[in-house]
mmCIF file of C-alpha atoms and ligand atoms in Angstrom:
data_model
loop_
_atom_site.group_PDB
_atom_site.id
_atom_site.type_symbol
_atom_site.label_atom_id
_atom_site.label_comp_id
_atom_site.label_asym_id
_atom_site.label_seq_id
_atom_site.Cartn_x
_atom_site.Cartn_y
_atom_site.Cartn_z
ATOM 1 C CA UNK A 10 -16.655 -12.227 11.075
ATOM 2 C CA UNK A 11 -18.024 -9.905 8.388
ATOM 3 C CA UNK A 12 -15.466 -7.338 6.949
ATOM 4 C CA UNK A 13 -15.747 -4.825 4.640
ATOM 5 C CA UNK A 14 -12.433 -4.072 2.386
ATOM 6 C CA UNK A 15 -12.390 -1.022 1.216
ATOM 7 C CA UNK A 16 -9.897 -0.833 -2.453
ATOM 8 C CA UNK A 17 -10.322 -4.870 -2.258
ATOM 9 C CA UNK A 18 -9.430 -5.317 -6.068
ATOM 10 C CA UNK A 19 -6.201 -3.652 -5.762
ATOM 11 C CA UNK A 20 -2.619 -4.972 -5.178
ATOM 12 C CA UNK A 21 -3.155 -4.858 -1.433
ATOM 13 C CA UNK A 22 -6.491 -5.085 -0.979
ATOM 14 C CA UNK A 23 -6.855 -8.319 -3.217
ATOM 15 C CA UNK A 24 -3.853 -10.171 -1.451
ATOM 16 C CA UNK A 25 -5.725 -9.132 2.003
ATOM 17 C CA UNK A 26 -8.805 -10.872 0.660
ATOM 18 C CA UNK A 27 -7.196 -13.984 -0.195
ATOM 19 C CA UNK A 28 -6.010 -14.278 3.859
ATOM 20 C CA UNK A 29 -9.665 -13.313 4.929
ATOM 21 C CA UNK A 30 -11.079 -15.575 2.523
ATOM 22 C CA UNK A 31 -8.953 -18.614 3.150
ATOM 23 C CA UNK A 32 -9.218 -17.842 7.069
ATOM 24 C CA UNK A 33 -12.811 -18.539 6.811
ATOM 25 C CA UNK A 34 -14.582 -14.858 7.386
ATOM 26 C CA UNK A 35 -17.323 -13.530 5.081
ATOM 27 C CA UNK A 36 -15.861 -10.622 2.543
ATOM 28 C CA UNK A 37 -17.410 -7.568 1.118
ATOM 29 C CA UNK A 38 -14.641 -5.720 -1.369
ATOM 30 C CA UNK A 39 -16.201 -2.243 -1.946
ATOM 31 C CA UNK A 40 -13.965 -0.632 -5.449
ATOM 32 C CA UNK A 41 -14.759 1.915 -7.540
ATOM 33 C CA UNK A 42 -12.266 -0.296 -9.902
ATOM 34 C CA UNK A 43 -10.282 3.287 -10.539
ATOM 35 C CA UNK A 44 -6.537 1.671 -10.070
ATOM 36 C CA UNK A 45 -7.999 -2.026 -8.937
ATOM 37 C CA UNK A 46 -9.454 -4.809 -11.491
ATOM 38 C CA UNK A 47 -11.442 -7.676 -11.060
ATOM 39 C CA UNK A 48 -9.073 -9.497 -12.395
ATOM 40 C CA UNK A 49 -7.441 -9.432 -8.901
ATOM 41 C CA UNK A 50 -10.530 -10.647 -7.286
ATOM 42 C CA UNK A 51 -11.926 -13.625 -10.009
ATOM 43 C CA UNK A 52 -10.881 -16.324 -7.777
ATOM 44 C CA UNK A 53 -13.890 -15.368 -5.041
ATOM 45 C CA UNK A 54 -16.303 -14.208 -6.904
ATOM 46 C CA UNK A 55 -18.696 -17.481 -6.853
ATOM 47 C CA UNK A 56 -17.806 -17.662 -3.377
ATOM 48 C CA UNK A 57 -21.249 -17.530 -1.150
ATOM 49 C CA UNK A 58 -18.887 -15.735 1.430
ATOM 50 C CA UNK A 59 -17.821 -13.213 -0.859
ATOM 51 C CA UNK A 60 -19.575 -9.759 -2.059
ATOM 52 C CA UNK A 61 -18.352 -7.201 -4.749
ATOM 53 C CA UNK A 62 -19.690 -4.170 -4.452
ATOM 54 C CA UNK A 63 -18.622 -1.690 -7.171
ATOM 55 C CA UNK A 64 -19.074 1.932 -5.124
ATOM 56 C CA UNK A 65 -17.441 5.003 -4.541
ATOM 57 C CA UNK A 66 -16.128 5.903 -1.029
ATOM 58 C CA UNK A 67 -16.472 9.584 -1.659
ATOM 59 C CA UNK A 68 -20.434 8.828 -1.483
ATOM 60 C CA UNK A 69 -22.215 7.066 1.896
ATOM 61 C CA UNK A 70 -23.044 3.986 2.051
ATOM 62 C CA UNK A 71 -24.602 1.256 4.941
ATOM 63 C CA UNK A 72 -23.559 -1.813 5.404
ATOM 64 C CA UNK A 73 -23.879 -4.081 8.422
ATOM 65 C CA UNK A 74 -20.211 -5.493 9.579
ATOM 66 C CA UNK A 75 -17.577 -5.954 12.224
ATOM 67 C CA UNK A 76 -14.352 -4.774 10.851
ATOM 68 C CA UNK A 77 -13.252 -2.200 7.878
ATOM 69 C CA UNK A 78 -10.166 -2.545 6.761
ATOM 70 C CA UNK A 79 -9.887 1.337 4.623
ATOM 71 C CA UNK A 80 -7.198 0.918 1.681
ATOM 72 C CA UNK A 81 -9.461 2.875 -0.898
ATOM 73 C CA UNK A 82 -6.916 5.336 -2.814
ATOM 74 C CA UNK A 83 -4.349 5.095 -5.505
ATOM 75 C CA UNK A 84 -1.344 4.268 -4.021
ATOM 76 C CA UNK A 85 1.231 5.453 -6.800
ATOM 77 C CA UNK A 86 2.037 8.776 -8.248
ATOM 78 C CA UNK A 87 1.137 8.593 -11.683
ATOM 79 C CA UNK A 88 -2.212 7.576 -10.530
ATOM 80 C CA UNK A 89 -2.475 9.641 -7.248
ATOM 81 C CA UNK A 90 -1.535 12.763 -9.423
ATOM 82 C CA UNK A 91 -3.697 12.133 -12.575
ATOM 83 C CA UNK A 92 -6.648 13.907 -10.436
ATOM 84 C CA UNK A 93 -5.147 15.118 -7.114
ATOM 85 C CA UNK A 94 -8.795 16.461 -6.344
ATOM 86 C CA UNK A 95 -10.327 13.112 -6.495
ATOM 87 C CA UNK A 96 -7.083 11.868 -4.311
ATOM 88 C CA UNK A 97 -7.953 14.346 -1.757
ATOM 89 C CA UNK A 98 -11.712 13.891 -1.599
ATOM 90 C CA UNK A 99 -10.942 10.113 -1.690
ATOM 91 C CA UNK A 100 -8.795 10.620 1.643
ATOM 92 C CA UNK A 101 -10.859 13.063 3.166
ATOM 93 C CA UNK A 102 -14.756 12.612 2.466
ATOM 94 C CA UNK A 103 -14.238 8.704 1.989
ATOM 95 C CA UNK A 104 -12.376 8.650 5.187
ATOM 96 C CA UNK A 105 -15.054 10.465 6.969
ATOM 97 C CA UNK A 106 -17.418 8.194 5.340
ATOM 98 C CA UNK A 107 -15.949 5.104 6.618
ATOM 99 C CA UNK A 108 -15.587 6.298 9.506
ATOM 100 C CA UNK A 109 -18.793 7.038 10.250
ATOM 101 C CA UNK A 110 -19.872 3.262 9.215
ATOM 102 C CA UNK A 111 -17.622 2.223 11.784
ATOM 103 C CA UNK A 112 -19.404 4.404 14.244
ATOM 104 C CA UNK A 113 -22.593 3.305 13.459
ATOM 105 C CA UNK A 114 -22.233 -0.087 13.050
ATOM 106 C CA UNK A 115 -19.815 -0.627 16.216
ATOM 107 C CA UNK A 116 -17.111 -2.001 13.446
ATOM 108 C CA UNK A 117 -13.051 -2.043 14.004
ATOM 109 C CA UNK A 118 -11.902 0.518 11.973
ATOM 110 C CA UNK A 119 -8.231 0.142 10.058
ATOM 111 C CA UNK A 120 -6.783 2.930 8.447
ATOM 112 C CA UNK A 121 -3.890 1.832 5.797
ATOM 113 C CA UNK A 122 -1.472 5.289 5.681
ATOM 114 C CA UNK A 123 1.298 5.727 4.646
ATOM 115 C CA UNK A 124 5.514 6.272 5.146
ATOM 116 C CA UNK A 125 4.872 9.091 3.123
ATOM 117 C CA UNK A 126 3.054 11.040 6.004
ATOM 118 C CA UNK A 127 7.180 11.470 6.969
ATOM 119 C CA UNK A 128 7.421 13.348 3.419
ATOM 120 C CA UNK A 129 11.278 13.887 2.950
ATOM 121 C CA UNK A 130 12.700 12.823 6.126
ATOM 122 C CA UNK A 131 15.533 14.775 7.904
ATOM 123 C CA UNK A 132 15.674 11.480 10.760
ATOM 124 C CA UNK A 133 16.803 7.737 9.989
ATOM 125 C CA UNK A 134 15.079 5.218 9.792
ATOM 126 C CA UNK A 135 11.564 6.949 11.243
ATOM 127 C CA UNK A 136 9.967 5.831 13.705
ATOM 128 C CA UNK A 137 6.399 6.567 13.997
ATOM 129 C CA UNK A 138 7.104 9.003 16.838
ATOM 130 C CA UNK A 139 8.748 11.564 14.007
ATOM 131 C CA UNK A 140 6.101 14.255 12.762
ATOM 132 C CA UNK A 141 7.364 14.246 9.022
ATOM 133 C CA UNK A 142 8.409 16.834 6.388
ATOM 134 C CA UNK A 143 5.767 17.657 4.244
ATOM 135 C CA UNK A 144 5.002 20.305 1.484
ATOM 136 C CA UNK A 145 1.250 21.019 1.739
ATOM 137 C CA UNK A 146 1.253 22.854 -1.785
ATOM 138 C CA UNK A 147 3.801 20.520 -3.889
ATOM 139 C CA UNK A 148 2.316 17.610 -6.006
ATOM 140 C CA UNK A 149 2.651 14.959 -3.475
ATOM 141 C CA UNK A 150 0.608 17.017 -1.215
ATOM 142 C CA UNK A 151 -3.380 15.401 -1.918
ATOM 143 C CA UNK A 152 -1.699 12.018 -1.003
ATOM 144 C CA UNK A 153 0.659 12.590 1.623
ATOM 145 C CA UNK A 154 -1.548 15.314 3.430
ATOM 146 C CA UNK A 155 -4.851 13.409 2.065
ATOM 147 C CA UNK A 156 -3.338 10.755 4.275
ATOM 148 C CA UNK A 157 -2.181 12.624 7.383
ATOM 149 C CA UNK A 158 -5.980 14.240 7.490
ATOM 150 C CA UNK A 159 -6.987 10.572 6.865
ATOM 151 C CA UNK A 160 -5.372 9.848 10.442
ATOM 152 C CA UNK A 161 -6.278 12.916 12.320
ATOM 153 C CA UNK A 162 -10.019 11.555 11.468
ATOM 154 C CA UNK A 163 -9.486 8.550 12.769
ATOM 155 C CA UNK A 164 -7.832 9.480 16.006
ATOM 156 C CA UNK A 165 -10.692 12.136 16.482
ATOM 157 C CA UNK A 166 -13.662 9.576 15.932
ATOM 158 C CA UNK A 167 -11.314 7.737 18.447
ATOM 159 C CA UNK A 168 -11.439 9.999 20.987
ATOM 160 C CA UNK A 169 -14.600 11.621 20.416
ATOM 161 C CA UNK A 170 -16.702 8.634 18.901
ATOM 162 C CA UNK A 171 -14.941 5.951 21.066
ATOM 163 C CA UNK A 172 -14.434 4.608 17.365
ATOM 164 C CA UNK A 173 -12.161 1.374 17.829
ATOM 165 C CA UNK A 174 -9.049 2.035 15.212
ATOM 166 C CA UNK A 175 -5.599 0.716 13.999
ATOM 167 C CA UNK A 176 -3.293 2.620 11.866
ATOM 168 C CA UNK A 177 -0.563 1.573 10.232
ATOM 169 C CA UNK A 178 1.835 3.537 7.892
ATOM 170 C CA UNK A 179 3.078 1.049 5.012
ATOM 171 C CA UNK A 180 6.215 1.099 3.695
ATOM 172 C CA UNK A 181 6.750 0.770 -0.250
ATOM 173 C CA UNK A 182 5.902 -2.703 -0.842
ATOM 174 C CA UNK A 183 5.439 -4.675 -3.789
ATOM 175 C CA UNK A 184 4.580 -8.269 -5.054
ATOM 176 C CA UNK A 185 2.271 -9.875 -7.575
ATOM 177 C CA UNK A 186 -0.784 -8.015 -9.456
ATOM 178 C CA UNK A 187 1.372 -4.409 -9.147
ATOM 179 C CA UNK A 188 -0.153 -2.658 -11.690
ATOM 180 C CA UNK A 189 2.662 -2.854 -15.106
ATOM 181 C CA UNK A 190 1.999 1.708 -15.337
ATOM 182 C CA UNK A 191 2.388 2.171 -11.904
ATOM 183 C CA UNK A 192 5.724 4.006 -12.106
ATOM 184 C CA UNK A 193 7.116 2.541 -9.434
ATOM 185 C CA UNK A 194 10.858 1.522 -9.212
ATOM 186 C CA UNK A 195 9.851 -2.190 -9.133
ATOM 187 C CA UNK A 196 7.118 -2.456 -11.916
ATOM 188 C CA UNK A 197 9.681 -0.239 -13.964
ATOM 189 C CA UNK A 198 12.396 -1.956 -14.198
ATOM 190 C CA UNK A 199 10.680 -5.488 -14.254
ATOM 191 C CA UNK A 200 8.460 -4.618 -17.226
ATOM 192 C CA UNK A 201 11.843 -2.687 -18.940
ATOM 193 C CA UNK A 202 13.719 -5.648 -18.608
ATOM 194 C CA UNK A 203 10.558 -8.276 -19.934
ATOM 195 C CA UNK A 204 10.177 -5.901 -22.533
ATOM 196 C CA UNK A 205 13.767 -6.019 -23.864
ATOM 197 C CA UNK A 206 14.562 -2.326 -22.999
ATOM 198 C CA UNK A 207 17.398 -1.353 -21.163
ATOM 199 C CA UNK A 208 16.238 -0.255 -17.296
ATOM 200 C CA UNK A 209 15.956 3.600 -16.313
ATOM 201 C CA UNK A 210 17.749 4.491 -13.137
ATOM 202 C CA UNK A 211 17.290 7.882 -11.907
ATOM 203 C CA UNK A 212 20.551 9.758 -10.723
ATOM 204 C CA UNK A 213 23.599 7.539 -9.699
ATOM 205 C CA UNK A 214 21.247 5.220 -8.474
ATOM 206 C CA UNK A 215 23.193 5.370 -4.910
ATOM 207 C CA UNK A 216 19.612 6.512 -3.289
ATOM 208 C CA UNK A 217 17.885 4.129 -0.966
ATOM 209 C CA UNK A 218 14.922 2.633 -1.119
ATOM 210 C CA UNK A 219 13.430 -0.331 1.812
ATOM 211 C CA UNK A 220 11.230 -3.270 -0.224
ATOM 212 C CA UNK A 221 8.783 -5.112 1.752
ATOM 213 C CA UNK A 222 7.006 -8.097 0.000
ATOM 214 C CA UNK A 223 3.262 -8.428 -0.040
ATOM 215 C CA UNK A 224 2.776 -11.540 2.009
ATOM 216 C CA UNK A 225 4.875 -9.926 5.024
ATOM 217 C CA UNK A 226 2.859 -6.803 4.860
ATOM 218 C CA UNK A 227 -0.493 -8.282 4.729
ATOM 219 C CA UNK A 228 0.779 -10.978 8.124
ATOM 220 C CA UNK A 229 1.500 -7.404 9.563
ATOM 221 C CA UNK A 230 -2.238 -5.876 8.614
ATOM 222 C CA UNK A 231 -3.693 -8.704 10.336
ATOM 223 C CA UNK A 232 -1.817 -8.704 13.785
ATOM 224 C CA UNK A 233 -2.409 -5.447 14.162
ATOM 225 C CA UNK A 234 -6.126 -5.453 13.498
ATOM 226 C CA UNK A 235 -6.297 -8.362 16.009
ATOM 227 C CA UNK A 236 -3.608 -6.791 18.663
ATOM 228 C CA UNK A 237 -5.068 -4.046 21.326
ATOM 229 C CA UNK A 238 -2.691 -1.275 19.865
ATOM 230 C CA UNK A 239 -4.257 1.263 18.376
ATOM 231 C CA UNK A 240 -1.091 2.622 16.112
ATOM 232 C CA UNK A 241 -0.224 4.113 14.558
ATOM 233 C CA UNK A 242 2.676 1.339 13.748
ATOM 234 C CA UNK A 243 5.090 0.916 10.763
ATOM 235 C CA UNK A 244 5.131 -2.131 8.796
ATOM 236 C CA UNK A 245 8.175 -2.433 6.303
ATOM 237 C CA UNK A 246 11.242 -4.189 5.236
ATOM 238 C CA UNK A 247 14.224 -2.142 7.117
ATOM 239 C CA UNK A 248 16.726 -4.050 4.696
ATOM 240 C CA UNK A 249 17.898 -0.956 2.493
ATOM 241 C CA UNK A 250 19.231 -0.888 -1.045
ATOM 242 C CA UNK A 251 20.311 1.184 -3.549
ATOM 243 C CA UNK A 252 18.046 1.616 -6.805
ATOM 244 C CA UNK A 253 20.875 0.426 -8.943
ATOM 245 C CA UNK A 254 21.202 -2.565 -6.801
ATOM 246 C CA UNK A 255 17.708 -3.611 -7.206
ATOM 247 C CA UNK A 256 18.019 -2.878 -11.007
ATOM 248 C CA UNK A 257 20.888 -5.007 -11.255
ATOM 249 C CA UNK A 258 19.153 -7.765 -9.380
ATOM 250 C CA UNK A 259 16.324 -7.684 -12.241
ATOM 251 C CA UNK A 260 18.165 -7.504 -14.463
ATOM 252 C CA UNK A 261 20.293 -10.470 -13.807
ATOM 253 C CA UNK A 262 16.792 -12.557 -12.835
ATOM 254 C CA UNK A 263 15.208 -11.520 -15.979
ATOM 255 C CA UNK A 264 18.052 -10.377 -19.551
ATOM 256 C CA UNK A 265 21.505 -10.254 -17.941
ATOM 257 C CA UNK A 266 22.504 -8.615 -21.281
ATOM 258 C CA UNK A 267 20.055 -5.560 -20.628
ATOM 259 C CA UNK A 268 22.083 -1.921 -20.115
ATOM 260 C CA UNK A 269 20.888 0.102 -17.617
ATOM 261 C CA UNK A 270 20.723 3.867 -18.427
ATOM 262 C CA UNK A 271 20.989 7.106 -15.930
ATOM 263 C CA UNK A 272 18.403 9.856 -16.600
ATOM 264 C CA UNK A 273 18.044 12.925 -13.950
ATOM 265 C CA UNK A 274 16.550 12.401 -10.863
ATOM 266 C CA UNK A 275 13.125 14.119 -9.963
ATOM 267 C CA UNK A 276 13.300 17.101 -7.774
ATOM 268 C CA UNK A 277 10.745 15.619 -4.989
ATOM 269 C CA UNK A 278 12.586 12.311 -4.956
ATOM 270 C CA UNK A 279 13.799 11.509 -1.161
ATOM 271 C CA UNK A 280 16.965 10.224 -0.729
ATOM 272 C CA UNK A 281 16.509 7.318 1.864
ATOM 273 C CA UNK A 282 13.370 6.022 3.135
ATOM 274 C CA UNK A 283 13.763 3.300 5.933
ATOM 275 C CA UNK A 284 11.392 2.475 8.336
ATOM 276 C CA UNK A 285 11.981 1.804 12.199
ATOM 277 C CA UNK A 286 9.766 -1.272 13.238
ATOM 278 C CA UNK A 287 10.425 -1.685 16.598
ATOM 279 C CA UNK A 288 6.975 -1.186 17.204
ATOM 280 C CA UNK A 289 6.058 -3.723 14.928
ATOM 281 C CA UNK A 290 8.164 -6.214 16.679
ATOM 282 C CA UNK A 291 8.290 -5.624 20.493
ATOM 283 C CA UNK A 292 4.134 -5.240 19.880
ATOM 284 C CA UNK A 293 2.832 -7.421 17.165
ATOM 285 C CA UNK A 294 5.920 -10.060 17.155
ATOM 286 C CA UNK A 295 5.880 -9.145 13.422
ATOM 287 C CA UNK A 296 9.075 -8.740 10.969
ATOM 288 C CA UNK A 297 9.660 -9.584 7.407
ATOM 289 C CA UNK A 298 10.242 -12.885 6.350
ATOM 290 C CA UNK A 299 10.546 -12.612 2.485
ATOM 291 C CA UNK A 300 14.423 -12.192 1.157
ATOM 292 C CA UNK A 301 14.323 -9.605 -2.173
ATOM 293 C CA UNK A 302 15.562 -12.171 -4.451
ATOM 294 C CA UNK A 303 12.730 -14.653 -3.434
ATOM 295 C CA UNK A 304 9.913 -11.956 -3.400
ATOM 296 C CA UNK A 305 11.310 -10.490 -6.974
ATOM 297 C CA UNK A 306 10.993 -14.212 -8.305
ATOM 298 C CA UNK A 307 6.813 -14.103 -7.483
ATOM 299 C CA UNK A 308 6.850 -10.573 -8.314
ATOM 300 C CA UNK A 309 8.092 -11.347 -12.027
ATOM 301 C CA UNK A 310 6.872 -14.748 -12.494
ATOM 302 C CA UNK A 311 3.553 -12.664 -12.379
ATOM 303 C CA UNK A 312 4.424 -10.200 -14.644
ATOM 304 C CA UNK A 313 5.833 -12.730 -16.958
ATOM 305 C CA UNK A 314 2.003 -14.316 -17.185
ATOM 306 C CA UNK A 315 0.531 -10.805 -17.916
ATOM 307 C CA UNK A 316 2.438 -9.338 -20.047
ATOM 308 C CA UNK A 317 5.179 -11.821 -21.310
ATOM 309 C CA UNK A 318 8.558 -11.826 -21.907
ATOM 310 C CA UNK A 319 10.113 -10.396 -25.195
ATOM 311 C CA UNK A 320 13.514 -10.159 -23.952
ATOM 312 C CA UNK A 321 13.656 -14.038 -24.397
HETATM 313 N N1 LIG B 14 1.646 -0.328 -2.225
HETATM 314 C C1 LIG B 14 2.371 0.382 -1.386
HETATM 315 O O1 LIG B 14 3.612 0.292 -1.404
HETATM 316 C C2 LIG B 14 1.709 1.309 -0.401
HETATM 317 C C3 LIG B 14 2.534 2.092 0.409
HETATM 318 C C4 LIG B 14 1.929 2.950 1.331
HETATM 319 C C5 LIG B 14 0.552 2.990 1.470
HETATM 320 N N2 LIG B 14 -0.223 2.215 0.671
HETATM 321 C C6 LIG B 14 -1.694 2.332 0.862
HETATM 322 O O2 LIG B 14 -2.321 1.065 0.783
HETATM 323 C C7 LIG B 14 -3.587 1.177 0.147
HETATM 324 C C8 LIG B 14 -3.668 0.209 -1.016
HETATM 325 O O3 LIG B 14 -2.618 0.483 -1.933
HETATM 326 P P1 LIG B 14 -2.357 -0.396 -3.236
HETATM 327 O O4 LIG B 14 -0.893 -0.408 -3.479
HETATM 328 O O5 LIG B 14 -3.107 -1.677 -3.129
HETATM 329 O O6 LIG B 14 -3.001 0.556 -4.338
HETATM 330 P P2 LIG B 14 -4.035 0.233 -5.519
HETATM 331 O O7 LIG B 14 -4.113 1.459 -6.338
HETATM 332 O O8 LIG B 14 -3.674 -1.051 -6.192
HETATM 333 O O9 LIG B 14 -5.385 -0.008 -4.729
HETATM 334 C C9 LIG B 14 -6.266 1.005 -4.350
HETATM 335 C C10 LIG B 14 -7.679 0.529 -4.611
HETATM 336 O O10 LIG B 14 -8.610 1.521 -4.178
HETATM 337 C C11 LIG B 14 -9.589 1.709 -5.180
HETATM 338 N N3 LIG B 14 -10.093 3.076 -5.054
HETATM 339 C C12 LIG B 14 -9.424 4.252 -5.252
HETATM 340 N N4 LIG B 14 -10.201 5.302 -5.017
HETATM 341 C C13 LIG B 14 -11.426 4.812 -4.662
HETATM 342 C C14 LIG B 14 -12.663 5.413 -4.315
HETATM 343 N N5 LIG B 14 -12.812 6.744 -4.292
HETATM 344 N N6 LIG B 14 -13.704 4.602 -4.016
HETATM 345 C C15 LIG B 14 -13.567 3.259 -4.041
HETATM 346 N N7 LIG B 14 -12.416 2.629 -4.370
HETATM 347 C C16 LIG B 14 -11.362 3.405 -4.679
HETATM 348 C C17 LIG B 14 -8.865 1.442 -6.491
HETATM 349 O O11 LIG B 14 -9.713 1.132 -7.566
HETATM 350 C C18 LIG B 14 -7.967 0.274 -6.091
HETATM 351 O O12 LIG B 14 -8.611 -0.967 -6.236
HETATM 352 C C19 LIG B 14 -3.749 2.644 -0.275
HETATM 353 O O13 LIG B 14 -4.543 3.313 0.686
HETATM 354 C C20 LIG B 14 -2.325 3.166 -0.246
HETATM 355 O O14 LIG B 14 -2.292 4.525 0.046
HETATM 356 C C21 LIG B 14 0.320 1.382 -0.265
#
């Protein structure tokens, strides 16, 4: 098959290209490189099945293929926020532009939301049947609502268009090629403890976080874009732990003598986020495979190689 991946030289994106790749389909990765980097992509690109095409989603574009996987948009807050205008048209008009590729072309059509379309949950875990808890006007607002629009598009080319989609809502994952400024609770406290520093919890570090490694997520991506279910369906890890668990953990894998500090915890930071994947089990057969510890190893090994290890 030809697919287009939209975002293909990000974290996700790039590790979605690599299964494509090695399963023998023809690739186009469409990036405007904001938060993604070639780097990501170096392996393919003398591959005669392969195609980079640096573009912006926010503008049209025609391509002739049979399945668009849509993962375009910074994915973490320090990025997401930098220009929350750009996030929004990103979501919006490059939805809407995808979309109507899809609908042209006759092309499956995968939309990659997000848990955050929950916002601050009052249930637990959610299941995708729960409607969320979102602020429209706070900061998270041109993601999280950039994403729920994002869906209502694609269910209304669905019904409308007789567009073919999938959606799934991804649950914070990480892995190698996370970007080292992401801000993220992983990428933090793996490049404070390379670096020598001591790691930043936020609060008593008693809140919850789920972790779901890249490999499982991506397994998860393609079942469902193969599968007749149209989604939307969670894929995460439902194994919850605390943020001062997972700092101890990298700490002990990477400067055992490293102290970990408490600074005040953000006032849009949700307590628990946990996803229910029932869905993802009773209909795709899918569930996480990768234990923390063993996903943390590949995780840091890789940051290790990028940005090396002074704490040694
Ligand atoms: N990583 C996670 O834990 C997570 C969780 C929930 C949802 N997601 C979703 O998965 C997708 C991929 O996330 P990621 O973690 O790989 O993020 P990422 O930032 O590494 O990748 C996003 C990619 O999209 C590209 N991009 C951004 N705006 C664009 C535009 N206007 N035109 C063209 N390309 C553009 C970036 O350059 C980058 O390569 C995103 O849609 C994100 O919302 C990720």
């Amino acid at each position: 098959m030809r697919i287009l991946v939209t975002g293909g030289a990000g974290f996700l994106g790039s590790h979605l290209i690599d299964r494509l790749m090695t399963a023998g389909h023809e690739v186009i990765c469409l990036d405007n490189f904001y938060t993604g980097n070639k780097r990501n992509i170096l392996q393919w690109l003398d591959n005669p099945n392969f195609e980079l095409i640096r573009h912006d989603i926010t503008e049209p574009i025609r391509l002739e293929v049979d399945q668009i996987y849509h993962l375009a948009c910074p994915a973490s807050p320090v990025h997401y926020q930098y220009n929350p205008v750009k996030t929004v048209k990103t979501n919006v008009m490059g939805t809407l532009n995808m979309l109507g590729l899809a609908k042209r072309v006759k092309a499956r059509f995968f939309l990659a939301s997000t848990s955050e379309v929950y916002g601050d949950p009052d249930v637990h875990p959610q299941s995708e049947e729960y409607r969320g808890n979102v602020n429209p006007i706070g900061l998270r607002a041109c993601y999280d609502e950039g994403k729920r629009i994002a869906e209502t598009l694609a269910f209304d080319y669905y019904r409308q268009n007789k567009v073919d989609i999938r959606v799934v809502r991804i649950f914070n994952t990480y892995g190698p090629r996370m970007l080292e400024n992401d801000g993220r609770v992983v990428s933090n406290f793996i490049v404070q403890a390379l670096q020598g520093k001591p790691l930043t919890v936020y609060g008593d570090g008693s809140q919850t976080r789920s972790f779901c490694y890249a490999s499982d997520l991506i397994e998860g991506f393609i079942r469902l874009m193969n599968s007749d279910y149209v989604g939307p369906v969670n894929i995460g890890n439902p194994g919850e732990y605390t943020i001062l668990q997972l700092a101890e953990a990298v700490r002990d894998m990477i400067n055992p003598n490293a102290d970990i500090i408490h600074e005040p915890l953000p006032s849009d930071d949700p307590r628990r986020r946990r996803p229910d994947i029932t869905k993802a089990k009773t209909l795709l057969d899918w569930e996480p495979t990768v234990p923390l510890a063993e996903g943390l190893k590949l995780t840091v090994e890789d940051f290790r190689q990028r940005i090396g290890n002074a704490a040694i």
